[in-house]
Coordinates of N, CA, C and O in Angstrom, one line a residue:
X1 N 1.0 -1.2 0.0 CA 0.1 0.0 -0.3 C 0.6 1.2 0.2 O 0.6 2.0 -0.8
X2 N 2.1 1.2 0.9 CA 3.0 2.6 0.8 C 3.8 2.5 -0.4 O 3.6 3.9 -1.4
X3 N 3.8 1.4 -1.5 CA 4.1 1.8 -2.4 C 3.3 2.6 -3.5 O 3.9 2.9 -4.5
X4 N 2.2 1.9 -3.6 CA 1.1 2.2 -4.2 C 1.1 3.5 -3.9 O 0.8 4.6 -5.0
X5 N 1.1 4.1 -2.7 CA 0.8 5.6 -2.9 C 1.8 6.2 -2.8 O 1.7 7.4 -3.3
X6 N 3.2 5.6 -2.8 CA 4.4 6.7 -3.3 C 4.2 7.0 -4.8 O 4.0 8.1 -5.2
X7 N 3.5 5.8 -5.5 CA 3.1 6.1 -7.1 C 2.1 7.2 -7.1 O 2.9 7.7 -8.3
X8 N 1.4 7.4 -6.6 CA 0.4 8.1 -7.0 C 0.9 9.6 -6.7 O 0.5 10.4 -7.5
X9 N 1.6 9.5 -5.3 CA 2.1 10.9 -5.0 C 3.0 11.5 -5.8 O 2.8 12.6 -6.6
X10 N 3.6 10.5 -6.5 CA 4.9 10.9 -7.6 C 3.9 11.1 -8.4 O 4.6 12.0 -9.8
X11 N 3.2 10.3 -9.2 CA 2.2 11.0 -10.5 C 1.8 12.2 -10.4 O 1.5 13.3 -11.1
X12 N 1.4 12.9 -9.1 CA 0.8 14.2 -8.7 C 1.7 15.0 -8.5 O 1.6 16.4 -8.6
X13 N 3.3 14.9 -8.6 CA 4.6 15.4 -8.5 C 4.7 15.8 -7.2 O 5.7 16.4 -7.3
X14 N 4.5 15.2 -6.3 CA 4.7 15.1 -4.8 C 6.1 14.0 -4.4 O 5.5 13.3 -3.5
X15 N 7.3 14.2 -5.2 CA 8.0 13.4 -5.4 C 8.7 13.1 -3.6 O 8.9 12.0 -3.3
X16 N 9.2 14.2 -3.0 CA 9.5 13.9 -1.6 C 8.7 12.8 -0.6 O 9.0 12.2 0.1
X17 N 7.3 13.3 -1.0 CA 6.1 12.6 -0.3 C 6.2 11.1 -0.4 O 5.9 10.1 0.3
X18 N 6.5 11.0 -1.9 CA 6.7 10.0 -2.5 C 7.9 8.9 -1.8 O 7.4 7.7 -1.7
X19 N 8.7 9.8 -1.8 CA 9.8 9.4 -1.0 C 9.7 8.4 0.4 O 10.6 7.6 0.8
X20 N 8.8 9.4 0.9 CA 8.8 9.0 2.4 C 8.1 7.5 2.2 O 8.0 6.5 3.6
X21 N 6.9 7.5 1.0 CA 6.1 6.3 1.4 C 6.8 5.1 0.7 O 7.1 4.0 1.3
X22 N 7.8 5.2 0.2 CA 8.9 3.9 -0.5 C 9.5 3.9 0.5 O 10.0 2.7 0.5
X23 N 10.3 4.8 1.5 CA 10.9 4.1 2.2 C 10.2 3.6 3.8 O 10.8 2.7 4.1
X24 N 8.5 4.2 3.7 CA 8.2 3.3 4.7 C 8.0 1.5 3.9 O 8.1 0.8 4.9
X25 N 7.6 1.8 2.8 CA 7.6 0.3 2.1 C 8.5 -0.7 2.5 O 8.4 -1.8 2.8
X26 N 10.1 -0.3 2.1 CA 10.7 -0.7 2.1 C 11.1 -0.7 3.8 O 11.9 -2.2 4.0
X27 N 10.8 -0.1 4.8 CA 11.3 -0.5 5.8 C 10.1 -1.9 6.6 O 10.7 -2.3 7.5
X28 N 9.3 -1.8 6.1 CA 8.0 -2.9 6.2 C 8.4 -4.0 5.6 O 7.9 -5.2 6.1
X29 N 8.7 -4.1 4.5 CA 9.5 -5.3 3.4 C 10.8 -4.9 2.7 O 10.7 -4.6 1.6
X30 N 12.0 -5.1 3.5 CA 13.0 -4.6 3.2 C 13.6 -5.3 1.8 O 14.6 -4.7 1.0
X31 N 12.8 -6.4 1.7 CA 13.4 -7.2 0.3 C 12.1 -6.7 -1.1 O 12.4 -7.0 -1.9
X32 N 11.5 -5.5 -1.2 CA 10.8 -5.2 -2.0 C 11.3 -4.4 -3.0 O 11.6 -3.3 -2.9
X33 N 11.7 -5.1 -4.4 CA 12.7 -4.4 -5.2 C 12.0 -3.2 -6.1 O 12.4 -2.4 -6.2
X34 N 10.3 -3.6 -6.3 CA 9.8 -2.0 -6.5 C 10.1 -0.9 -5.8 O 10.1 -0.1 -6.9
X35 N 9.8 -1.4 -4.6 CA 10.0 0.1 -3.7 C 11.2 1.0 -4.2 O 11.2 1.8 -4.1
X36 N 12.0 -0.1 -4.3 CA 13.4 0.6 -4.5 C 13.7 1.6 -5.8 O 14.1 2.2 -5.8
X37 N 12.8 0.8 -6.7 CA 13.2 1.1 -8.1 C 12.5 2.2 -7.9 O 12.8 3.4 -8.5
X38 N 11.1 2.1 -7.5 CA 10.3 3.4 -7.8 C 10.8 4.8 -6.9 O 10.6 5.9 -7.5
X39 N 11.3 4.2 -5.9 CA 12.2 5.3 -5.0 C 13.3 5.7 -6.1 O 13.3 7.2 -6.2
X40 N 14.0 5.0 -6.6 CA 15.1 5.5 -7.7 C 14.4 6.4 -8.6 O 14.9 7.6 -8.9
X41 N 13.3 6.2 -9.0 CA 12.8 6.8 -10.4 C 12.5 8.4 -9.2 O 12.7 9.5 -10.1
X42 N 11.5 8.3 -8.1 CA 11.4 9.8 -7.6 C 12.9 10.8 -7.4 O 12.9 11.7 -7.5
X43 N 13.8 9.7 -7.0 CA 14.9 10.6 -6.8 C 15.4 11.0 -8.2 O 15.8 12.2 -8.1
X44 N 15.4 10.5 -9.1 CA 16.4 10.7 -10.4 C 15.2 11.9 -10.9 O 16.0 12.5 -11.6
X45 N 14.1 11.9 -10.9 CA 13.1 13.0 -11.0 C 13.7 14.2 -10.5 O 13.3 15.5 -11.1
X46 N 14.1 14.0 -9.0 CA 14.6 15.2 -8.6 C 16.1 15.9 -8.7 O 16.5 16.5 -8.6
X47 N 16.7 14.6 -10.0 CA 17.8 15.1 -10.4 C 19.0 14.6 -9.5 O 19.8 15.2 -9.4
X48 N 18.7 13.8 -8.4 CA 19.8 13.1 -7.1 C 19.7 11.8 -7.6 O 19.3 10.6 -7.4
X49 N 20.7 12.1 -8.8 CA 20.7 10.6 -10.3 C 22.0 9.6 -9.0 O 21.5 8.5 -9.3
X50 N 22.9 10.0 -8.4 CA 23.6 9.3 -7.9 C 23.0 8.5 -6.8 O 23.0 7.2 -6.5
X51 N 21.7 9.0 -5.9 CA 21.1 8.4 -4.9 C 20.1 7.5 -5.6 O 19.8 6.0 -5.3
X52 N 19.9 7.9 -6.8 CA 18.5 6.9 -7.6 C 19.8 5.7 -8.2 O 19.0 4.9 -8.1
X53 N 20.8 6.0 -8.3 CA 21.1 4.4 -8.5 C 21.7 3.7 -7.7 O 21.3 2.6 -7.9
X54 N 21.9 4.2 -6.5 CA 21.9 3.1 -5.6 C 20.6 2.4 -5.2 O 20.6 1.3 -4.9
X55 N 19.6 3.5 -5.4 CA 18.0 2.4 -5.5 C 17.9 1.6 -6.4 O 17.5 0.4 -6.1
X56 N 18.6 1.7 -7.5 CA 18.3 1.0 -8.6 C 19.2 -0.8 -8.1 O 19.2 -1.6 -8.8
X57 N 20.4 0.2 -7.5 CA 21.5 -1.0 -7.8 C 20.9 -2.1 -6.6 O 21.3 -3.3 -6.5
X58 N 20.2 -1.6 -5.6 CA 19.9 -2.4 -4.5 C 18.3 -3.1 -5.0 O 18.3 -4.5 -4.9
X59 N 17.8 -2.7 -6.0 CA 16.3 -3.6 -6.7 C 17.0 -4.4 -7.4 O 16.3 -5.6 -7.6
X60 N 18.1 -4.3 -8.0 CA 18.8 -5.0 -9.0 C 19.2 -6.6 -8.2 O 19.5 -7.6 -8.5
X61 N 20.0 -6.2 -7.1 CA 20.6 -7.3 -6.1 C 19.6 -7.9 -5.4 O 19.8 -9.0 -5.2
X62 N 18.4 -7.3 -5.5 CA 17.2 -8.3 -4.8 C 16.8 -9.1 -5.6 O 15.9 -9.9 -5.7
X63 N 16.7 -8.5 -7.0 CA 16.1 -9.4 -8.1 C 17.0 -8.8 -9.6 O 16.6 -8.3 -10.1
X64 N 17.9 -10.0 -10.0 CA 18.7 -9.8 -10.5 C 18.0 -9.8 -12.1 O 18.8 -9.4 -13.3
X65 N 17.0 -10.2 -12.3 CA 16.1 -10.1 -13.4 C 15.3 -9.2 -13.5 O 14.1 -9.2 -14.8
X66 N 15.1 -8.0 -13.3 CA 14.2 -6.9 -13.1 C 14.8 -6.0 -14.2 O 15.2 -5.3 -14.0
X67 N 14.5 -6.0 -15.0 CA 14.8 -5.5 -16.4 C 14.8 -4.0 -16.1 O 15.4 -2.7 -16.7
X68 N 13.5 -3.5 -15.7 CA 12.9 -2.0 -15.9 C 14.3 -1.0 -14.8 O 14.3 -0.4 -15.0
X69 N 14.3 -2.2 -13.5 CA 15.7 -1.0 -13.0 C 17.0 -1.1 -13.5 O 17.6 0.0 -13.2
X70 N 17.6 -2.0 -14.3 CA 18.9 -1.8 -15.2 C 18.3 -0.7 -16.3 O 19.1 -0.1 -16.5
X71 N 16.8 -0.7 -16.8 CA 16.8 0.7 -17.9 C 16.7 1.9 -16.9 O 17.3 2.8 -17.6
X72 N 16.4 1.4 -15.9 CA 16.3 2.8 -15.2 C 17.3 3.4 -14.6 O 17.9 4.4 -14.9
X73 N 18.4 2.6 -14.4 CA 19.6 3.1 -13.8 C 20.4 3.3 -15.4 O 21.1 4.3 -14.8
X74 N 20.2 2.9 -16.6 CA 20.7 3.3 -18.0 C 20.6 4.5 -17.8 O 21.4 5.5 -18.2
X75 N 19.4 4.8 -17.9 CA 18.6 6.5 -18.2 C 19.5 7.3 -16.9 O 19.8 8.4 -17.2
X76 N 19.7 6.8 -15.7 CA 20.2 7.4 -15.0 C 21.9 8.2 -15.1 O 22.1 8.7 -15.3
X77 N 22.5 6.9 -15.3 CA 23.6 7.1 -15.9 C 23.9 7.8 -16.6 O 25.0 8.7 -17.1
X78 N 23.0 7.9 -18.2 CA 23.2 8.3 -19.5 C 22.8 10.0 -18.9 O 23.7 10.7 -19.9
X79 N 22.1 10.5 -18.1 CA 21.7 11.9 -17.7 C 23.1 12.2 -17.0 O 23.7 13.5 -16.9
X80 N 23.7 11.3 -16.4 CA 25.4 12.1 -15.9 C 26.7 11.7 -16.7 O 27.4 11.8 -16.8
X81 N 26.0 11.5 -18.3 CA 27.4 11.3 -19.0 C 28.1 10.2 -18.7 O 29.6 10.3 -19.6
X82 N 27.8 8.9 -18.3 CA 28.5 7.7 -18.2 C 27.7 6.8 -19.1 O 27.4 5.9 -18.7
X83 N 28.4 7.1 -20.2 CA 27.5 6.3 -21.6 C 28.0 4.9 -21.2 O 27.2 3.9 -21.5
X84 N 29.4 4.5 -21.3 CA 29.9 3.2 -21.5 C 28.9 2.3 -20.3 O 28.7 1.4 -20.3
X85 N 28.8 2.6 -18.8 CA 28.1 1.8 -17.8 C 26.4 2.2 -18.3 O 25.7 1.0 -18.1
X86 N 26.3 3.5 -19.0 CA 24.7 3.4 -19.3 C 24.2 2.1 -20.3 O 23.4 1.4 -20.3
X87 N 25.4 2.2 -21.2 CA 25.5 1.2 -22.3 C 25.1 -0.2 -22.1 O 24.1 -1.0 -22.3
X88 N 25.8 -0.7 -20.8 CA 25.9 -2.2 -20.2 C 24.5 -2.2 -19.6 O 24.0 -3.4 -19.7
X89 N 23.9 -1.6 -18.5 CA 22.9 -1.8 -18.3 C 21.7 -1.8 -19.1 O 21.0 -2.3 -19.0
X90 N 21.7 -0.6 -20.2 CA 20.5 -0.6 -21.4 C 21.0 -2.2 -21.9 O 19.9 -3.0 -22.6
X91 N 21.8 -2.6 -22.1 CA 22.5 -4.2 -22.8 C 21.7 -5.1 -22.0 O 21.1 -6.4 -22.5
X92 N 21.9 -5.1 -20.8 CA 21.3 -5.9 -19.8 C 19.8 -6.0 -20.0 O 19.0 -6.9 -20.1
X93 N 19.0 -4.7 -19.9 CA 17.3 -4.1 -19.8 C 17.1 -5.0 -21.3 O 16.1 -5.7 -21.1
X94 N 18.1 -4.8 -22.0 CA 17.2 -5.4 -23.4 C 17.3 -6.8 -23.3 O 16.0 -7.7 -24.1
X95 N 18.4 -7.4 -22.5 CA 18.0 -9.0 -22.8 C 17.3 -9.7 -22.1 O 16.6 -10.5 -22.4
X96 N 16.9 -8.9 -21.2 CA 15.7 -9.3 -20.4 C 14.3 -8.8 -20.8 O 13.6 -9.3 -20.3
X97 N 14.3 -8.3 -22.0 CA 13.1 -8.3 -22.7 C 12.5 -6.5 -22.6 O 11.2 -6.3 -22.9
X98 N 13.4 -5.8 -22.4 CA 12.8 -4.0 -21.8 C 12.9 -3.1 -23.1 O 13.5 -3.6 -23.9
X99 N 11.4 -3.4 -23.5 CA 11.1 -2.5 -24.9 C 12.1 -0.9 -25.1 O 12.9 -0.7 -26.0
X100 N 11.9 -0.3 -23.9 CA 12.9 0.9 -23.8 C 14.4 0.9 -24.0 O 14.3 1.8 -24.9
X101 N 15.1 0.1 -23.4 CA 16.0 -0.3 -23.8 C 16.8 -0.9 -24.7 O 17.5 -0.3 -25.9
X102 N 15.8 -1.7 -25.8 CA 15.8 -2.0 -27.2 C 16.3 -1.1 -27.6 O 16.8 -0.3 -28.8
X103 N 15.0 0.4 -27.6 CA 14.9 1.6 -28.4 C 16.0 2.3 -28.0 O 16.5 2.6 -29.1
X104 N 16.4 2.3 -26.9 CA 17.6 3.2 -26.5 C 18.9 3.2 -27.3 O 19.4 3.6 -27.8
X105 N 19.3 1.5 -27.4 CA 20.4 0.6 -28.0 C 20.1 1.0 -29.6 O 21.1 1.6 -30.1
X106 N 19.1 0.9 -30.1 CA 18.8 1.1 -31.5 C 19.1 2.5 -31.9 O 19.6 2.6 -32.9
X107 N 18.3 3.6 -31.3 CA 18.6 4.7 -31.6 C 19.9 5.5 -31.0 O 20.6 6.6 -31.8
X108 N 20.6 4.7 -30.3 CA 21.7 5.1 -30.2 C 23.1 4.3 -31.4 O 24.4 4.1 -30.7
X109 N 22.5 3.6 -31.9 CA 23.3 2.5 -32.9 C 24.4 1.6 -32.2 O 25.7 1.5 -32.4
X110 N 23.8 0.9 -30.9 CA 24.9 -0.1 -30.2 C 23.7 -1.3 -30.4 O 22.9 -1.3 -30.1
X111 N 24.8 -2.1 -30.7 CA 24.3 -3.4 -30.8 C 24.2 -4.3 -29.6 O 25.1 -3.8 -28.7
X112 N 23.1 -5.0 -29.1 CA 23.6 -5.7 -28.2 C 23.3 -7.2 -28.4 O 23.4 -8.4 -27.9

């Protein structure tokens, strides 16, 4: 419920409140990869890319097949001009079936 409330708040542009909800979800279920991913998204939207990457890393550690977390991490790395690291994350996301990552790789002429 806290994760979903965080999503609703994030959709309303209330990112700091959303982060608090994701933190509560994580407090109640420390292995909830989606809450880490969603917290990462809110942090990224606030320009806090390094913190976002830490959240994506935690989500990936909890669920190594979490394609969306790899894609989101790739976006944050790309925003930080860490192109090589971004490409590696997009490649993993693409191999796991993430269509956004496939499009990014294609648009940037990167074979995967």
